[in-house]
PDB file of C-alpha atoms and ligand atoms in Angstrom:
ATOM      1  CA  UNK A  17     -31.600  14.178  89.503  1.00 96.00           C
ATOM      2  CA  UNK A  18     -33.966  10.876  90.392  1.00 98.00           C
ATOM      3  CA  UNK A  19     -31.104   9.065  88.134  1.00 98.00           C
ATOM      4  CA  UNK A  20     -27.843  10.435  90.133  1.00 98.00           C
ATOM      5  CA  UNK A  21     -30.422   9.520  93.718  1.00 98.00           C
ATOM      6  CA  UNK A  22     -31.113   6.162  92.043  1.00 98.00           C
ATOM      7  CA  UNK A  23     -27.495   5.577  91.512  1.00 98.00           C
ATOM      8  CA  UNK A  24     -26.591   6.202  94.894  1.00 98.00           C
ATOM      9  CA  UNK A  25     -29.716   3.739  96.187  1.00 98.00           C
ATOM     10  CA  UNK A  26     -28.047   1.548  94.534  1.00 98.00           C
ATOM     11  CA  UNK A  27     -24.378   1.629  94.963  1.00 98.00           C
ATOM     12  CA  UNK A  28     -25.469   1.293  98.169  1.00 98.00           C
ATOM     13  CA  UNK A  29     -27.477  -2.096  98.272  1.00 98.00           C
ATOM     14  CA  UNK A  30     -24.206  -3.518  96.130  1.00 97.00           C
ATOM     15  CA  UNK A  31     -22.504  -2.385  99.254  1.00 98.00           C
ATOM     16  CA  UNK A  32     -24.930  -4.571 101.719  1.00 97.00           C
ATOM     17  CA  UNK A  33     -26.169  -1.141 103.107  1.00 98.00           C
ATOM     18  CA  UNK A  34     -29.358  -0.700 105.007  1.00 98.00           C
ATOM     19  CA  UNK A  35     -31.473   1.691 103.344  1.00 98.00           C
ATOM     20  CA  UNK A  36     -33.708   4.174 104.653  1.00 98.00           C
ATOM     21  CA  UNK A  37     -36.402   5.158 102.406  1.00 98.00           C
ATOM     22  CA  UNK A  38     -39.002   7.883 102.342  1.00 98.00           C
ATOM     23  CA  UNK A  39     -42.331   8.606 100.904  1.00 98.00           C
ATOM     24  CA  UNK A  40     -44.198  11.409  98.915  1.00 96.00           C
ATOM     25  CA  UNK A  41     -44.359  12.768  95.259  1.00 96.00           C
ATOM     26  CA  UNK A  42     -40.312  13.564  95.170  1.00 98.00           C
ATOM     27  CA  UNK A  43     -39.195   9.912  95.322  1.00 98.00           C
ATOM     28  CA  UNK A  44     -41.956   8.995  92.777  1.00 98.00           C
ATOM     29  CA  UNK A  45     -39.487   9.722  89.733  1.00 98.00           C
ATOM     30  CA  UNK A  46     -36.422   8.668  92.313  1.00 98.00           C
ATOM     31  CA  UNK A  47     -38.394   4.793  92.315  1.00 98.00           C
ATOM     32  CA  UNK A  48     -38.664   4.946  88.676  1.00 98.00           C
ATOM     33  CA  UNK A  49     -35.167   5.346  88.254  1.00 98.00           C
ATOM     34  CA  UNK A  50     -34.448   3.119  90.717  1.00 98.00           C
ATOM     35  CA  UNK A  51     -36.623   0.638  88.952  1.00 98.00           C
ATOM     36  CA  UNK A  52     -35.563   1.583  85.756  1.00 98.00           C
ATOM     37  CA  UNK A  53     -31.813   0.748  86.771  1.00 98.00           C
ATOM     38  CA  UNK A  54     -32.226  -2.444  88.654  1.00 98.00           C
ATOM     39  CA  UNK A  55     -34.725  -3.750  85.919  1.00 98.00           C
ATOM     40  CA  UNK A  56     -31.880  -3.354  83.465  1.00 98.00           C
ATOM     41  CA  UNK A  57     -29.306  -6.047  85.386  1.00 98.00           C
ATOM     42  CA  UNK A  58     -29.148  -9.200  84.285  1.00 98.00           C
ATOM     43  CA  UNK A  59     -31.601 -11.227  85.985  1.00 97.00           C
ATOM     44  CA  UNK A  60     -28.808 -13.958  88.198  1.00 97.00           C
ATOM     45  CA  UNK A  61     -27.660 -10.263  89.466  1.00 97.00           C
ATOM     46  CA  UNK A  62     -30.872  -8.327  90.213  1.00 98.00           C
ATOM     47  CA  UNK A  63     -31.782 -11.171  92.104  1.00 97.00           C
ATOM     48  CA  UNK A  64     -29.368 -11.563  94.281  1.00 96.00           C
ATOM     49  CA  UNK A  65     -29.044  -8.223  95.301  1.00 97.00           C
ATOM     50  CA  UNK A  66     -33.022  -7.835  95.890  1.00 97.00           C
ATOM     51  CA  UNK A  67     -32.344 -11.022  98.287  1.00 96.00           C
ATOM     52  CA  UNK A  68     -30.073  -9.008 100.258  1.00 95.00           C
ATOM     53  CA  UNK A  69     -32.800  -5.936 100.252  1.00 98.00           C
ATOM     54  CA  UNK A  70     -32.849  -4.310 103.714  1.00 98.00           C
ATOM     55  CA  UNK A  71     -34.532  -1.118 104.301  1.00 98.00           C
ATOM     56  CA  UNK A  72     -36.512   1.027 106.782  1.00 98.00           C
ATOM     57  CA  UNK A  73     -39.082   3.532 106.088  1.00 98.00           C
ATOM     58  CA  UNK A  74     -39.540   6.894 107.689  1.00 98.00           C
ATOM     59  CA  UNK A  75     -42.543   7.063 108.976  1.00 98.00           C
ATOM     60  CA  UNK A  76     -46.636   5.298 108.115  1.00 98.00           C
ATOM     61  CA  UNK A  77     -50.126   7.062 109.062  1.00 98.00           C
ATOM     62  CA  UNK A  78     -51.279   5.740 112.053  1.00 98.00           C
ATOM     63  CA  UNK A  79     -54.510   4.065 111.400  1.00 98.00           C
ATOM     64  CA  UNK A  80     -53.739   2.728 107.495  1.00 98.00           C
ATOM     65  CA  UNK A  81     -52.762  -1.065 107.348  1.00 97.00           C
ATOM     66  CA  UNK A  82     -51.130  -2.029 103.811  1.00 97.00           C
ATOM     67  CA  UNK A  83     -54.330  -2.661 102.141  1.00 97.00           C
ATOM     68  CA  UNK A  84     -55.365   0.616 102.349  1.00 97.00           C
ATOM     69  CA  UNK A  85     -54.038   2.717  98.918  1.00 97.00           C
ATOM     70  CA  UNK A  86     -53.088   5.970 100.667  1.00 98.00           C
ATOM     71  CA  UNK A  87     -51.008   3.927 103.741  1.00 98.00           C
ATOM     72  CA  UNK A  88     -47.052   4.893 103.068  1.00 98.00           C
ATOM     73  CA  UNK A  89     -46.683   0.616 102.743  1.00 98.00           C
ATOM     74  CA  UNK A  90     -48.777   0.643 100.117  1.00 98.00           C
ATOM     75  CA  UNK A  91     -46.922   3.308  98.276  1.00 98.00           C
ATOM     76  CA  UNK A  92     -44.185   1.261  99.090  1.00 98.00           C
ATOM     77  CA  UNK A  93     -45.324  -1.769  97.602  1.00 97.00           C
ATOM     78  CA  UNK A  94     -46.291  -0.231  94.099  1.00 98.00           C
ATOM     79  CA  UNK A  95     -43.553   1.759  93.747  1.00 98.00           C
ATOM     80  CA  UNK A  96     -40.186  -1.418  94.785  1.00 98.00           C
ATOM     81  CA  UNK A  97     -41.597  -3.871  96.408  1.00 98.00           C
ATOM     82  CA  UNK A  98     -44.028  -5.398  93.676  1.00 97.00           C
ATOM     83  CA  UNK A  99     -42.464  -4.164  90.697  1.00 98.00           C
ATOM     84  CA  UNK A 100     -39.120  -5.495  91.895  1.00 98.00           C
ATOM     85  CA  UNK A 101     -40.985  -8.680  93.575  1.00 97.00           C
ATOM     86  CA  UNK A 102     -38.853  -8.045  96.636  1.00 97.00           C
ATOM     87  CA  UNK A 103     -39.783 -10.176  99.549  1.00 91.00           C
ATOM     88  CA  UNK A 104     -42.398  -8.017 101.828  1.00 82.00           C
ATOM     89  CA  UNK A 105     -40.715  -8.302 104.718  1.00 90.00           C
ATOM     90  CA  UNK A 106     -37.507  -7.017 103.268  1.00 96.00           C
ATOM     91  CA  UNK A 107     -39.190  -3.382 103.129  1.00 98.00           C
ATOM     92  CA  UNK A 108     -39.829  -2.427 106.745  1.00 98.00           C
ATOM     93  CA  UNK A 109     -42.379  -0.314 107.342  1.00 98.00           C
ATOM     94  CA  UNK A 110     -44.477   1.152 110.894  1.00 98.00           C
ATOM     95  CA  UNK A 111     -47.151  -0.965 111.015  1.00 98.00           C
ATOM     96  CA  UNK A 112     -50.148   1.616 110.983  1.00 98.00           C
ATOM     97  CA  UNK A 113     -52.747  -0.452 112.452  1.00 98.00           C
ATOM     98  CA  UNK A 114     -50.844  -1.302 115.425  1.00 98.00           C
ATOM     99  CA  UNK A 115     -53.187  -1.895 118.750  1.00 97.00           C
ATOM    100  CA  UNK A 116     -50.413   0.785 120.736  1.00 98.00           C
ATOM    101  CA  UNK A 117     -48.794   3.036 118.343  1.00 98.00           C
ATOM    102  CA  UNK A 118     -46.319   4.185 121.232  1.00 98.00           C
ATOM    103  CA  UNK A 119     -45.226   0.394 121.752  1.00 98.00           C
ATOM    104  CA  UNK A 120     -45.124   0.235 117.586  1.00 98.00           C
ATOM    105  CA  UNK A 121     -42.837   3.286 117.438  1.00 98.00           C
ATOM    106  CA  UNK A 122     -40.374   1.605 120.067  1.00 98.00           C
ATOM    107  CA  UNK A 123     -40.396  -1.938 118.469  1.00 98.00           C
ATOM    108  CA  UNK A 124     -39.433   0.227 115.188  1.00 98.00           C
ATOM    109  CA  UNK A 125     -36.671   2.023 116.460  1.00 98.00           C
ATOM    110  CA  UNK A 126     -35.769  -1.097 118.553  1.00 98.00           C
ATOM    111  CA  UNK A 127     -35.584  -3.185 114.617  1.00 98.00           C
ATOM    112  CA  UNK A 128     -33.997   0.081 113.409  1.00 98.00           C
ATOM    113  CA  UNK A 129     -31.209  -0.399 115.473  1.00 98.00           C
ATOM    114  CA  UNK A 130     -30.940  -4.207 115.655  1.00 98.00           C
ATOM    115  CA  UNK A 131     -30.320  -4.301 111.637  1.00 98.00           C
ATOM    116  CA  UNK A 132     -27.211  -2.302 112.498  1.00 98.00           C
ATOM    117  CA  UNK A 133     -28.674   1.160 111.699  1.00 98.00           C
ATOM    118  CA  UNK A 134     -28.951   2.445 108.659  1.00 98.00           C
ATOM    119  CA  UNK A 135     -26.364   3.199 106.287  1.00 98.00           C
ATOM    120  CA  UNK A 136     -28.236   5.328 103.592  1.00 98.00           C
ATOM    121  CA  UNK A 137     -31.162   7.078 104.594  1.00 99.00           C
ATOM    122  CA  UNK A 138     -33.305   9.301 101.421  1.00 99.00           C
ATOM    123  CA  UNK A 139     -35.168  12.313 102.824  1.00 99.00           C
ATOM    124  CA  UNK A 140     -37.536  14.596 101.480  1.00 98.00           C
ATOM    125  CA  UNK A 141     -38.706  17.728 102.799  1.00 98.00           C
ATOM    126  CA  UNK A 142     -41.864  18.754 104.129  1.00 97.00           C
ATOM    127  CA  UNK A 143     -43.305  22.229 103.213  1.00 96.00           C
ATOM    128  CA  UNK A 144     -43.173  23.399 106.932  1.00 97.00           C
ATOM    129  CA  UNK A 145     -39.592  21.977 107.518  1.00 98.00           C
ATOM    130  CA  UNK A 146     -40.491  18.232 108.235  1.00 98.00           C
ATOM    131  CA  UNK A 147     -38.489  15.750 107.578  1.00 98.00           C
ATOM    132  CA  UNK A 148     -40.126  11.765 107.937  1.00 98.00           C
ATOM    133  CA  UNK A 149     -43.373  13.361 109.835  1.00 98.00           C
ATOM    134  CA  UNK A 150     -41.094  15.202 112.250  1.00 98.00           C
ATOM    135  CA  UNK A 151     -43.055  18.087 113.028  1.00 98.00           C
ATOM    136  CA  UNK A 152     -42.168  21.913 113.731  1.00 98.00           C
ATOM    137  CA  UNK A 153     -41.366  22.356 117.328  1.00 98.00           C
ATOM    138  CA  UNK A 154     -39.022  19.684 116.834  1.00 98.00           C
ATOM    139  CA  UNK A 155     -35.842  19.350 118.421  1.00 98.00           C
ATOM    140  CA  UNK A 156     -32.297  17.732 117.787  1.00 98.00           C
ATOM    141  CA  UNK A 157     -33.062  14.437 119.297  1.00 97.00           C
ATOM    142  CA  UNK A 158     -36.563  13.580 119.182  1.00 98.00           C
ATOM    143  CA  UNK A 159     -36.941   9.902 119.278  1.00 98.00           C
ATOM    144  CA  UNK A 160     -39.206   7.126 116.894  1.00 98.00           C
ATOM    145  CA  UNK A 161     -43.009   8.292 118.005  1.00 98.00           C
ATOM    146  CA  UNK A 162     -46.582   8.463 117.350  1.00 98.00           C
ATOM    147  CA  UNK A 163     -47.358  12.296 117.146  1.00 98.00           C
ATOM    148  CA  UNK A 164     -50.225  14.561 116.027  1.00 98.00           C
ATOM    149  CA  UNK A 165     -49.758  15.785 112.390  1.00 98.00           C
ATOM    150  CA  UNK A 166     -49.958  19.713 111.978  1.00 97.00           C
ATOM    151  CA  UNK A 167     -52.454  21.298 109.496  1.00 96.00           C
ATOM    152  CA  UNK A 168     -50.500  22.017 107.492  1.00 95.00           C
ATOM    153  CA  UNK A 169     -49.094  18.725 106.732  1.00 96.00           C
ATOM    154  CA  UNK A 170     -52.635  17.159 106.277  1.00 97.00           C
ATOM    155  CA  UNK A 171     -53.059  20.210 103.388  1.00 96.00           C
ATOM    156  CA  UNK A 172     -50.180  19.223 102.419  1.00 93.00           C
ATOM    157  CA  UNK A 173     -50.512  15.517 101.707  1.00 95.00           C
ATOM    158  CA  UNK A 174     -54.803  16.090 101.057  1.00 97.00           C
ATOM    159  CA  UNK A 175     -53.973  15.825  97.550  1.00 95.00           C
ATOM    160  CA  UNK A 176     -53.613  11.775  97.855  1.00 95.00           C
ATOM    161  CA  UNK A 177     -57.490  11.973  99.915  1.00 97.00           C
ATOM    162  CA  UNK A 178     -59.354  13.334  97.196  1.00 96.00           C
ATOM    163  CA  UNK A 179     -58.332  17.303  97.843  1.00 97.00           C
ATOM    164  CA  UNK A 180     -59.668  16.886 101.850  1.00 97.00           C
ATOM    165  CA  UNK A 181     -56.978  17.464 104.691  1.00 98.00           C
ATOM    166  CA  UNK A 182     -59.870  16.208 107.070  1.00 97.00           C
ATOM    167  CA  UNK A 183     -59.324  12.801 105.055  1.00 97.00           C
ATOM    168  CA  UNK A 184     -55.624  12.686 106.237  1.00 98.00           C
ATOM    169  CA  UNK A 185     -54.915  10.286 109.488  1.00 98.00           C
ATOM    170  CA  UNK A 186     -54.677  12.468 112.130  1.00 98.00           C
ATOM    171  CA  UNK A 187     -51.475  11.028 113.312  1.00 98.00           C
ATOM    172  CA  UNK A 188     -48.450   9.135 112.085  1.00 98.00           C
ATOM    173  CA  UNK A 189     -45.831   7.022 113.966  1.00 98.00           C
ATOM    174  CA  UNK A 190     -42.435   8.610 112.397  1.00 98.00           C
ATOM    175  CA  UNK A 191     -38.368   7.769 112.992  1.00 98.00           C
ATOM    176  CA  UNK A 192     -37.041  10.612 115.185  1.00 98.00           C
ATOM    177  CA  UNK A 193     -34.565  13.218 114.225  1.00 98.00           C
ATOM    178  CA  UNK A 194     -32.818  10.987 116.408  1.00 98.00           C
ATOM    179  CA  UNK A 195     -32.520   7.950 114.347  1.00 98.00           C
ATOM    180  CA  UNK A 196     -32.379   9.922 111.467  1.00 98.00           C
ATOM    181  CA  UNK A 197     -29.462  12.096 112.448  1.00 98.00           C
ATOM    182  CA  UNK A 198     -27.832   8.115 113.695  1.00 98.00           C
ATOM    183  CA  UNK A 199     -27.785   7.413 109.880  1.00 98.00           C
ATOM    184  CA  UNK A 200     -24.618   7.154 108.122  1.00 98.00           C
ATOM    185  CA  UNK A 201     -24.828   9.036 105.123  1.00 98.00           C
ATOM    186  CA  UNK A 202     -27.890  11.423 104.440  1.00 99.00           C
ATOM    187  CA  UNK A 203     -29.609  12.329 101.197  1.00 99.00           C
ATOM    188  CA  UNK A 204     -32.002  14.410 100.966  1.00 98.00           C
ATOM    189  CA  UNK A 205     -33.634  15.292  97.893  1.00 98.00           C
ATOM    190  CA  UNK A 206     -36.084  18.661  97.488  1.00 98.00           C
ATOM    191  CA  UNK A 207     -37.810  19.567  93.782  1.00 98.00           C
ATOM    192  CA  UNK A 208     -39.598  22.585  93.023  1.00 98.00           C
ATOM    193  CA  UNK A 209     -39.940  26.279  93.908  1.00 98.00           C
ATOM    194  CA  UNK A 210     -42.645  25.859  96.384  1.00 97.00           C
ATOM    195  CA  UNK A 211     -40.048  24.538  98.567  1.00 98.00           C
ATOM    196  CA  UNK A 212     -37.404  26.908  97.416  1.00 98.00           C
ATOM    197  CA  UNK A 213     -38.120  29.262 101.132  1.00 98.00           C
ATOM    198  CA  UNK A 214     -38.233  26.387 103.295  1.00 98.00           C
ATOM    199  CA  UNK A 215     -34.479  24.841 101.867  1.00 98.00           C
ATOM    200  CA  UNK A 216     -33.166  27.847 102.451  1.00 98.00           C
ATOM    201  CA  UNK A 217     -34.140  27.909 106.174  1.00 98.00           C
ATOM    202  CA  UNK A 218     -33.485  24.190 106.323  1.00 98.00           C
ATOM    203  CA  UNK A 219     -29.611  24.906 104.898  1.00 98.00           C
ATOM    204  CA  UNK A 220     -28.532  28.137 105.550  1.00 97.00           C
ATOM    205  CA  UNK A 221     -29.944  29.398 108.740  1.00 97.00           C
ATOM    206  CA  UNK A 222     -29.052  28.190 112.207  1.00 98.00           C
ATOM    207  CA  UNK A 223     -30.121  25.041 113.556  1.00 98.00           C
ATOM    208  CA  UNK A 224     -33.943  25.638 115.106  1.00 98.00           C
ATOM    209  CA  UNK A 225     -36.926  23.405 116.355  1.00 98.00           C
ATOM    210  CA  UNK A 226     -39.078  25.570 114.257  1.00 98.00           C
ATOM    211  CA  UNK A 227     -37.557  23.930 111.101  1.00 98.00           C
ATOM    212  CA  UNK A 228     -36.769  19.631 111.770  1.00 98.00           C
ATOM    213  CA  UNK A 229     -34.662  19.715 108.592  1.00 98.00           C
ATOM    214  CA  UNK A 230     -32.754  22.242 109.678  1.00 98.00           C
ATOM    215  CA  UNK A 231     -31.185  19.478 112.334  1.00 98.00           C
ATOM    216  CA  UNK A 232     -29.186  17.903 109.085  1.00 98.00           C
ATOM    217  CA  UNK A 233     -26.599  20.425 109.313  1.00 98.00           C
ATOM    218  CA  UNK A 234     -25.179  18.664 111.903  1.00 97.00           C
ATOM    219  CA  UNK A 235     -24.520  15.795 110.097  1.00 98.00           C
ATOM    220  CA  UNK A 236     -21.330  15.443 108.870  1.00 98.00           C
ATOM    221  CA  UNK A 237     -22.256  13.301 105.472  1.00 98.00           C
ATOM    222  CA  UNK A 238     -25.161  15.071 104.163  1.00 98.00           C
ATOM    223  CA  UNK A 239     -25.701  14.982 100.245  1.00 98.00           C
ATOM    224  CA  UNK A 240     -28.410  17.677  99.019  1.00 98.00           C
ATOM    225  CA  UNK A 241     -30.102  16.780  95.667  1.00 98.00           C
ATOM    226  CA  UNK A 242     -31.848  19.951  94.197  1.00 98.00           C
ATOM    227  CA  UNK A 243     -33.673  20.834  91.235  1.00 97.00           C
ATOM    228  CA  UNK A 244     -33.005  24.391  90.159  1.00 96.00           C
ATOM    229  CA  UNK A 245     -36.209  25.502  90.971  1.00 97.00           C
ATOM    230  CA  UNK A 246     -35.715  24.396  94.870  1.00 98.00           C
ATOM    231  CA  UNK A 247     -32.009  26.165  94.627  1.00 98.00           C
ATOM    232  CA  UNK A 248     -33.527  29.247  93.669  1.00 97.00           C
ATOM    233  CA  UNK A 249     -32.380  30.898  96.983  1.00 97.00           C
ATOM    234  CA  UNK A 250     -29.671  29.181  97.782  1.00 96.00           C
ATOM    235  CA  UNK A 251     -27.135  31.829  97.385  1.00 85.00           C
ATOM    236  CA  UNK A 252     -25.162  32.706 100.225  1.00 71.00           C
ATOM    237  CA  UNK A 253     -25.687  36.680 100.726  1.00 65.00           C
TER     238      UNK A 253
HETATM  239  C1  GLP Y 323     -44.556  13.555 103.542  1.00 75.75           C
HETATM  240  C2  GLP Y 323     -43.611  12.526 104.177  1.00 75.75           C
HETATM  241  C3  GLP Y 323     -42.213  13.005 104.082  1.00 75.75           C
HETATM  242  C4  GLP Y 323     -42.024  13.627 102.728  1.00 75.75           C
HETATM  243  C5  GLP Y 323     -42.739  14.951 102.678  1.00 75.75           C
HETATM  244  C6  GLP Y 323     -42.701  15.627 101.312  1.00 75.75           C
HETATM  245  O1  GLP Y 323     -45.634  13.839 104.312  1.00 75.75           O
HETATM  246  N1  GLP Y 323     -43.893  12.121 105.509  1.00 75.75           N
HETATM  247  O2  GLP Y 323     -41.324  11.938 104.333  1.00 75.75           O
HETATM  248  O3  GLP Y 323     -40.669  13.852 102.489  1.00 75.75           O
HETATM  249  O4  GLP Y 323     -44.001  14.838 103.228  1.00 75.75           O
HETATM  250  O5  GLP Y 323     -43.645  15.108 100.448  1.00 75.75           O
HETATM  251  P1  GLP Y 323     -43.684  15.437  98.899  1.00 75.75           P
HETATM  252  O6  GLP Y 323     -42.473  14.797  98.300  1.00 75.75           O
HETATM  253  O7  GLP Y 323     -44.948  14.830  98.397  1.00 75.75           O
HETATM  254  O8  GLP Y 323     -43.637  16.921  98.759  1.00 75.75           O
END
């Protein structure tokens, strides 16, 4: 799976794509792959496509600036950025110690769609149905924000704050279903059977605010990349 994603990351950057990248434990094996496979070129080539390197992540904690470990940039730059030695400023990022976080979540979307948009943007899925931080009520055309993260996402993500969802910012700055659903291609990519329920909701029941991913239906190039244990019920009945 993280080697077929990986493949498609990069097929894309040979392409002169922007990419849109994503956080979390499912695109830890994706970035070794990815790492793995660009690592491999010959150096003349690898280097000349990391020069071209454009991307945009989803979404950064509002409050984390790169030096701290648990910000999204700093996952960033141990997972691509300093293991490929890719120019920082190639990997865009919401800056998470931004003065306004409103005014940070425009300029975003503002550089977002100055690039050109984005041509390849990697999703995973949140246990309550987020995609980026997009949280449930969220509808079809929510724009880049700062917004309050739910419980359940801080449980969710507590793991990375020593086991305490109190430890987890209170709030994120994430790209919109908006810019999200403005992407060219989609991938999202969902491992395990915790998240077996929430895919199915997310893929095979109508379009609601109660489940952001569900949104993705609507796009009309959107690749699903599924362990078995997330496809458990994805059988049409
Ligand atoms: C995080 C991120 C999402 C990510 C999701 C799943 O909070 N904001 O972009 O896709 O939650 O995370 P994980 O892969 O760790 O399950």
């Amino acid at each position: 799976m993280a080697a077929h994603v990986a493949e498609r990351l990069h097929q894309a950057l040979e392409d002169g794509g922007v990419l849109g990248l994503a956080t979390g434990r499912t695109m830890e094996p994706v970035y070794a792959a990815l790492r793995q496979r660009l690592l491999a070129l010959p150096k003349p080539q690898r280097e000349l496509l990391l020069r071209q390197w454009r991307s945009f992540n989803l979404d950064e904690y509002v409050g984390l600036g790169p030096d701290h470990p648990q910000s999204f940039a700093a996952f960033m730059q141990r997972q691509l950025a300093g293991p490929l030695q890719i120019e920082r400023g190639s990997l865009a990022i919401p800056h998470g110690l931004a003065l306004d976080a409103d005014a940070e979540a425009r300029r975003y979307s503002a550089a977002v769609v100055a690039a050109g948009g984005v041509d390849l943007q990697l999703l995973g899925l949140g246990s309550n149905g987020h995609v980026g931080f997009n949280e449930p009520p969220c509808s079809e055309a929510e724009p880049c924000r700062c917004l309050t993260l739910s419980p359940a996402t801080r449980q969710q993500n507590a793991e990375a704050f020593g086991g305490d969802p109190a430890a987890v910012p209170a709030r994120a700055i994430t790209l919109g279903t908006a810019e999200i659903l403005a992407a060219r291609r989609l991938l999202l990519v969902v491992t395990g059977a915790a998240k077996a329920g929430i895919l199915r909701r997310a893929l095979l029941e109508p379009p609601c605010p109660e489940v952001p991913a569900s949104w993705l239906q609507r796009h009309p190039r959107l690749e699903v990349v599924v362990d078995l244990a997330a496809a458990a019920q994805l059988e049409l009945s």
